[in-house]
Amino acid sequence: MTNTDFFIPRLAIVGVGLIGGSLALALRQAGAVGEVIGIGRGLANLEKALELGIVDEITQDVVAGTREADVVFLATPVCKLGEVAAAIIPSLKDGAVVTDGGSVKASVIAEIEPLLRPEVSFVPGHPIAGTEQSGAEAAFASLYRNRRCILTPTARTSGEALELVQRMWQTSGSEVVVMEAEKHDRILAAISHLPHMVAYSLVNAVGSYDRYEENILEYSAGGFRDFTRIASSDPSMWRDIALTNPEALIEMMERFECFFAELKEDVRSGKGERLYEFFQRSKELRDNIL
Amino acid sequence: MTNTDFFIPRLAIVGVGLIGGSLALALRQAGAVGEVIGIGRGLANLEKALELGIVDEITQDVVAGTREADVVFLATPVCKLGEVAAAIIPSLKDGAVVTDGGSVKASVIAEIEPLLRPEVSFVPGHPIAGTEQSGAEAAFASLYRNRRCILTPTARTSGEALELVQRMWQTSGSEVVVMEAEKHDRILAAISHLPHMVAYSLVNAVGSYDRYEENILEYSAGGFRDFTRIASSDPSMWRDIALTNPEALIEMMERFECFFAELKEDVRSGKGERLYEFFQRSKELRDNIL
């Protein structure tokens, strides 16, 4: 086991789905956690988490479930993080560390930091991992192995709390990167939020094309299906991300528009050499991330 | 075997890669072909095709290889189709049928039809299938099974030749759809050419983003990798497609730009309900093609 000297006696997980459940499983597997309390709104999912051995105790009462925790991991949808934090922070024990897994960071920090007491630390985080699956049943111990986890501490985050959360993610198999929240939000806008906006727009543009009064998506082959898989992602999750990271997202959308417009002009004027270079550059960039 | 009464005594395949080789294998498996001649420029690939039993004879001489053929399948890159047709048509035997597998149809027809003799028929076609692989080694007999193959006959295409090519593709497992070349080119622009332009632009826009002086693609997870897989496609093939189908492609690029711009405005003004509807509509369209 890695980090055998690292141990969280009592871990509370708010939202026991793919993200929260997989962290619990990874820490259990490493022998790095004592008791795990699973907290959520859906009783069926909590009971499943208990049955699968992801958590030791379950409750729908977020205040009672977190009161005695050493570490609280908030793995709810981004738009619920502030609400949950507001509910639990007054009753957390002194020295408790709160961390989260939200896909945007600046807006979450702006919501949660004003709620903190001096005795409670907050370490904003984002493990970059996931599948299209959700719920406790989708969780697995190796989800975070060799994936990056970004932590975005602020001036108010204590060094001790940061180190604890950093070791927690390292113990789960992640490579931890620490950066400013703004940088996180811009990088994620580029590599994740923009691609989703592009995929959603593409499927809408093609799927509603009715010049021939038939569903042309029926002609599509595997390439289109793979390319647009992320357009099947949860609409409310992506609404929340778009609402909470608009500035960085718009910057990237406009950047994409410039490249796309340049390409369109080269198609229009039949500039074969420029088209080849554009495609070749992209292929090289893409092949490098394999 | 399906269509046991269907038989091509002598089939010439110009370009024995994934597309040409898989057709040969499918027809062989159905017992629907006598001799298969493989023609190409690369000797190593031809020898591989012979070794794999895809073809019975090989030659680098496109005129000699096609002279006695009943059916000639042109599976070269789109930009080479006219050149090959010009070379072979004068010496084809009377009654020979030429067909192709090019991804665009109107421009191919415009190039090949003026070259025809009354004794030789041309049936423009496009099997919608493929993988990222290429070369004879990538060919497999079931590539076309349950895939659509579009044929775009013109006023000059004889009914007999059309029926022969139609049965050839049905025998290979395809569902054949007959339509106008212009309709083909617009549908393909929507479901295939546009997505490639979007993917290439996305990878270029994100991969060249250097605000943080580090390669942000290293932060990308599986979603980005899957989404951008088609940006690894052959740059010269996509240059040729963009050069030969510009009108339909630009129509679709502009259609996409409208949807993307609408989405950007909703992000900018924080219209949560509209964002949700946009993503939800896309998800429904996407889930329906599964």
Coordinates of N, CA and C in Angstrom, one line a residue, chain A residues 143-271:
Chain A
L143 N -10.5 4.4 -10.7 CA -10.9 5.5 -11.6 C -9.9 6.6 -11.6
Y144 N -9.2 6.8 -10.5 CA -8.3 8.0 -10.4 C -6.9 7.6 -10.7
R145 N -6.6 6.4 -10.9 CA -5.2 5.9 -11.1 C -4.6 6.6 -12.3
N146 N -3.5 7.2 -12.2 CA -2.8 7.9 -13.3 C -3.6 9.0 -13.9
R147 N -4.6 9.5 -13.2 CA -5.3 10.7 -13.7 C -4.8 11.9 -12.9
R148 N -5.0 13.1 -13.5 CA -4.6 14.3 -12.8 C -5.8 14.7 -11.9
C149 N -5.4 15.3 -10.7 CA -6.3 15.9 -9.8 C -5.8 17.3 -9.6
I150 N -6.6 18.3 -9.9 CA -6.2 19.7 -9.7 C -6.7 20.3 -8.4
L151 N -5.8 20.8 -7.6 CA -6.3 21.5 -6.4 C -6.0 23.0 -6.6
T152 N -7.0 23.8 -6.1 CA -6.8 25.3 -6.3 C -7.0 26.0 -5.0
P153 N -6.0 25.9 -4.1 CA -6.1 26.6 -2.8 C -6.1 28.1 -3.0
T154 N -6.7 28.7 -2.0 CA -6.7 30.2 -2.0 C -5.8 30.7 -0.9
A155 N -5.8 32.0 -0.7 CA -5.0 32.6 0.4 C -5.4 32.1 1.7
R156 N -6.7 31.7 1.8 CA -7.3 31.3 3.1 C -7.1 29.8 3.4
T157 N -6.6 29.0 2.4 CA -6.5 27.6 2.6 C -5.2 27.3 3.4
S158 N -5.3 26.6 4.5 CA -4.1 26.3 5.3 C -3.2 25.3 4.6
G159 N -2.0 25.4 4.9 CA -1.0 24.5 4.3 C -1.3 23.0 4.7
E160 N -1.6 22.9 6.0 CA -1.9 21.5 6.5 C -3.1 20.9 5.8
A161 N -4.2 21.7 5.6 CA -5.4 21.1 4.9 C -5.0 20.7 3.5
L162 N -4.3 21.6 2.8 CA -3.9 21.4 1.4 C -3.1 20.1 1.3
E163 N -2.1 19.9 2.3 CA -1.3 18.7 2.3 C -2.1 17.4 2.5
L164 N -3.1 17.5 3.4 CA -3.9 16.4 3.7 C -4.7 16.0 2.4
V165 N -5.3 16.9 1.7 CA -6.1 16.6 0.6 C -5.2 16.1 -0.6
Q166 N -4.1 16.7 -0.7 CA -3.1 16.3 -1.7 C -2.7 14.8 -1.5
R167 N -2.5 14.5 -0.2 CA -2.1 13.1 0.0 C -3.3 12.1 -0.2
M168 N -4.5 12.6 0.1 CA -5.7 11.8 -0.1 C -5.8 11.4 -1.6
W169 N -5.6 12.4 -2.5 CA -5.7 12.1 -3.9 C -4.5 11.3 -4.4
Q170 N -3.4 11.6 -3.9 CA -2.2 10.7 -4.3 C -2.4 9.3 -3.9
T171 N -3.0 9.1 -2.7 CA -3.3 7.8 -2.2 C -4.3 7.1 -3.1
S172 N -5.2 7.8 -3.7 CA -6.2 7.2 -4.6 C -5.6 7.0 -6.0
G173 N -4.3 7.3 -6.2 CA -3.7 7.0 -7.4 C -3.5 8.2 -8.4
S174 N -3.9 9.4 -8.0 CA -3.9 10.5 -8.8 C -2.5 11.2 -8.8
E175 N -2.2 11.9 -9.9 CA -1.1 12.9 -9.8 C -1.7 14.3 -9.5
V176 N -1.3 14.9 -8.4 CA -1.9 16.1 -8.0 C -1.2 17.3 -8.5
V177 N -1.9 18.3 -9.1 CA -1.3 19.5 -9.6 C -2.0 20.6 -8.9
V178 N -1.2 21.6 -8.4 CA -1.8 22.7 -7.7 C -1.7 23.9 -8.5
M179 N -2.8 24.7 -8.7 CA -2.7 25.9 -9.5 C -3.8 26.9 -9.1
E180 N -3.8 28.1 -9.6 CA -4.8 29.1 -9.3 C -6.2 28.6 -9.9
A181 N -7.2 29.0 -9.2 CA -8.6 28.6 -9.7 C -8.8 29.1 -11.1
E182 N -8.4 30.3 -11.4 CA -8.6 30.9 -12.7 C -7.9 30.1 -13.8
K183 N -6.7 29.7 -13.5 CA -6.0 28.8 -14.5 C -6.8 27.5 -14.7
H184 N -7.2 26.9 -13.6 CA -8.0 25.7 -13.8 C -9.2 25.9 -14.7
D185 N -9.9 27.0 -14.4 CA -11.1 27.2 -15.2 C -10.9 27.4 -16.6
R186 N -9.8 28.1 -16.9 CA -9.4 28.3 -18.4 C -9.0 27.0 -19.0
I187 N -8.2 26.2 -18.3 CA -7.7 25.0 -18.9 C -8.9 24.0 -19.2
L188 N -9.8 24.0 -18.2 CA -10.9 23.1 -18.3 C -11.9 23.6 -19.4
A189 N -12.0 24.9 -19.5 CA -12.9 25.4 -20.6 C -12.3 25.0 -21.9
A190 N -11.0 24.9 -22.0 CA -10.4 24.5 -23.3 C -10.5 23.0 -23.6
I191 N -10.2 22.2 -22.6 CA -10.1 20.8 -22.9 C -11.4 20.0 -22.6
S192 N -12.3 20.6 -21.9 CA -13.5 19.9 -21.6 C -14.8 20.7 -21.9
H193 N -14.9 21.9 -21.5 CA -16.2 22.6 -21.6 C -16.4 23.0 -23.1
L194 N -15.4 23.5 -23.8 CA -15.5 23.9 -25.2 C -15.9 22.6 -26.0
P195 N -15.2 21.5 -25.9 CA -15.6 20.3 -26.7 C -17.0 19.9 -26.5
H196 N -17.5 20.1 -25.3 CA -18.9 19.7 -25.1 C -19.8 20.7 -25.8
M197 N -19.5 22.0 -25.8 CA -20.3 23.0 -26.5 C -20.3 22.7 -28.0
V198 N -19.1 22.3 -28.5 CA -19.0 22.0 -29.9 C -19.8 20.7 -30.3
A199 N -19.8 19.7 -29.4 CA -20.5 18.5 -29.7 C -22.0 18.7 -29.7
Y200 N -22.5 19.5 -28.7 CA -23.9 19.7 -28.6 C -24.4 20.5 -29.8
S201 N -23.6 21.5 -30.2 CA -24.0 22.3 -31.4 C -23.9 21.5 -32.6
L202 N -23.0 20.7 -32.8 CA -22.9 19.8 -34.0 C -24.1 18.9 -34.1
V203 N -24.4 18.2 -33.0 CA -25.6 17.3 -33.1 C -26.8 18.1 -33.4
N204 N -27.0 19.2 -32.8 CA -28.2 20.0 -33.1 C -28.2 20.5 -34.5
A205 N -27.1 21.0 -35.0 CA -27.0 21.5 -36.4 C -27.3 20.4 -37.4
V206 N -26.7 19.3 -37.2 CA -26.9 18.2 -38.2 C -28.3 17.5 -38.0
G207 N -28.6 17.2 -36.7 CA -29.8 16.5 -36.5 C -31.1 17.2 -36.9
S208 N -31.0 18.5 -37.0 CA -32.3 19.3 -37.3 C -32.3 19.7 -38.8
Y209 N -31.3 19.2 -39.5 CA -31.2 19.6 -41.0 C -32.2 18.8 -41.7
D210 N -33.3 19.4 -42.2 CA -34.4 18.7 -42.7 C -34.7 19.0 -44.2
R211 N -33.6 19.4 -44.9 CA -33.8 19.7 -46.3 C -34.4 18.5 -47.1
Y212 N -34.1 17.3 -46.7 CA -34.6 16.2 -47.4 C -35.7 15.4 -46.7
E213 N -36.2 16.1 -45.7 CA -37.4 15.5 -45.0 C -37.2 14.0 -44.6
E214 N -36.0 13.7 -44.2 CA -35.7 12.4 -43.6 C -34.6 12.6 -42.5
N215 N -34.5 11.7 -41.6 CA -33.5 11.8 -40.6 C -32.2 11.4 -41.1
I216 N -31.3 12.4 -41.4 CA -30.1 12.1 -42.1 C -29.1 11.4 -41.1
L217 N -29.4 11.5 -39.8 CA -28.5 10.9 -38.9 C -28.5 9.3 -39.1
E218 N -29.5 8.8 -39.8 CA -29.5 7.4 -40.0 C -28.4 7.0 -41.0
Y219 N -27.9 8.0 -41.7 CA -26.8 7.6 -42.7 C -25.4 7.6 -41.9
S220 N -25.4 8.1 -40.7 CA -24.1 8.3 -40.1 C -23.5 6.9 -39.7
A221 N -22.2 6.9 -39.8 CA -21.4 5.7 -39.4 C -20.8 5.8 -38.1
G222 N -19.9 4.9 -37.7 CA -19.3 4.9 -36.4 C -18.6 6.2 -36.0
G223 N -17.9 6.8 -37.0 CA -17.2 8.1 -36.7 C -18.1 9.1 -36.1
F224 N -19.2 9.3 -36.6 CA -20.1 10.4 -36.1 C -20.6 10.0 -34.7
R225 N -20.9 8.7 -34.5 CA -21.3 8.2 -33.2 C -20.3 8.4 -32.1
D226 N -19.0 8.1 -32.4 CA -18.0 8.2 -31.5 C -17.7 9.7 -31.2
F227 N -17.7 10.5 -32.3 CA -17.4 11.9 -32.2 C -18.4 12.6 -31.3
T228 N -19.6 12.2 -31.3 CA -20.7 12.9 -30.7 C -21.1 12.3 -29.3
R229 N -20.4 11.3 -28.9 CA -20.8 10.6 -27.6 C -20.9 11.6 -26.5
I230 N -20.0 12.6 -26.4 CA -20.1 13.5 -25.3 C -21.4 14.4 -25.4
A231 N -22.0 14.5 -26.5 CA -23.3 15.2 -26.6 C -24.4 14.5 -25.9
S232 N -24.2 13.3 -25.4 CA -25.2 12.6 -24.6 C -25.0 12.8 -23.1
S233 N -24.1 13.7 -22.8 CA -23.8 14.0 -21.3 C -25.0 14.7 -20.7
D234 N -25.1 14.6 -19.4 CA -26.2 15.2 -18.6 C -26.4 16.7 -18.9
P235 N -27.6 17.1 -19.4 CA -27.8 18.5 -19.8 C -27.8 19.4 -18.6
S236 N -28.3 18.9 -17.4 CA -28.3 19.9 -16.3 C -26.9 20.1 -15.7
M237 N -26.1 19.1 -15.8 CA -24.7 19.3 -15.4 C -24.0 20.3 -16.3
W238 N -24.2 20.2 -17.6 CA -23.5 21.1 -18.5 C -24.2 22.5 -18.5
R239 N -25.4 22.6 -18.2 CA -26.0 23.9 -18.0 C -25.3 24.6 -16.8
D240 N -25.1 23.9 -15.7 CA -24.5 24.4 -14.5 C -23.0 24.9 -14.8
I241 N -22.3 24.0 -15.6 CA -20.9 24.4 -15.9 C -20.9 25.6 -16.8
A242 N -21.8 25.7 -17.8 CA -21.8 26.9 -18.6 C -22.2 28.1 -17.8
L243 N -23.1 28.0 -16.8 CA -23.5 29.1 -16.1 C -22.4 29.6 -15.1
T244 N -21.5 28.7 -14.7 CA -20.6 29.0 -13.6 C -19.2 29.3 -14.2
N245 N -18.9 29.1 -15.4 CA -17.6 29.4 -16.0 C -17.8 30.1 -17.3
P246 N -18.7 31.1 -17.4 CA -19.0 31.7 -18.7 C -17.8 32.5 -19.3
E247 N -17.0 33.1 -18.5 CA -16.0 34.0 -19.1 C -14.9 33.2 -19.8
A248 N -14.4 32.2 -19.1 CA -13.4 31.3 -19.8 C -14.0 30.6 -20.9
L249 N -15.2 30.1 -20.8 CA -15.8 29.4 -21.9 C -16.0 30.2 -23.1
I250 N -16.5 31.5 -22.9 CA -16.7 32.3 -24.1 C -15.4 32.6 -24.8
E251 N -14.3 32.8 -24.0 CA -13.0 33.1 -24.5 C -12.6 31.9 -25.5
M252 N -12.8 30.7 -25.0 CA -12.5 29.5 -25.8 C -13.4 29.3 -27.0
M253 N -14.7 29.6 -26.8 CA -15.6 29.5 -27.9 C -15.3 30.5 -29.0
E254 N -14.8 31.7 -28.6 CA -14.4 32.6 -29.7 C -13.1 32.2 -30.3
R255 N -12.2 31.6 -29.6 CA -11.0 31.1 -30.1 C -11.3 30.0 -31.2
F256 N -12.2 29.1 -30.8 CA -12.6 28.1 -31.7 C -13.2 28.7 -33.0
E257 N -14.1 29.7 -32.8 CA -14.8 30.3 -34.0 C -13.8 30.9 -34.9
C258 N -12.7 31.5 -34.4 CA -11.6 32.0 -35.3 C -11.0 31.0 -36.2
F259 N -10.6 29.8 -35.5 CA -10.0 28.7 -36.3 C -11.0 28.2 -37.3
F260 N -12.3 28.0 -36.9 CA -13.3 27.5 -37.8 C -13.5 28.4 -39.0
A261 N -13.6 29.7 -38.7 CA -13.8 30.7 -39.8 C -12.7 30.7 -40.8
E262 N -11.4 30.6 -40.3 CA -10.3 30.5 -41.1 C -10.3 29.3 -42.0
L263 N -10.7 28.2 -41.5 CA -10.8 27.0 -42.3 C -11.9 27.1 -43.3
K264 N -13.0 27.7 -42.9 CA -14.1 27.9 -43.9 C -13.7 28.8 -45.1
E265 N -12.9 29.8 -44.8 CA -12.4 30.6 -45.9 C -11.5 29.9 -46.8
D266 N -10.7 29.0 -46.3 CA -9.8 28.2 -47.1 C -10.6 27.2 -47.9
V267 N -11.7 26.7 -47.4 CA -12.5 25.8 -48.2 C -13.2 26.6 -49.3
R268 N -13.7 27.7 -49.0 CA -14.3 28.6 -50.0 C -13.4 28.9 -51.1
S269 N -12.2 29.3 -50.8 CA -11.3 29.7 -51.8 C -10.5 28.6 -52.4
G270 N -10.7 27.4 -51.9 CA -10.0 26.2 -52.5 C -8.5 26.2 -52.3
K271 N -8.1 26.6 -51.2 CA -6.6 26.7 -50.9 C -6.1 25.3 -50.4

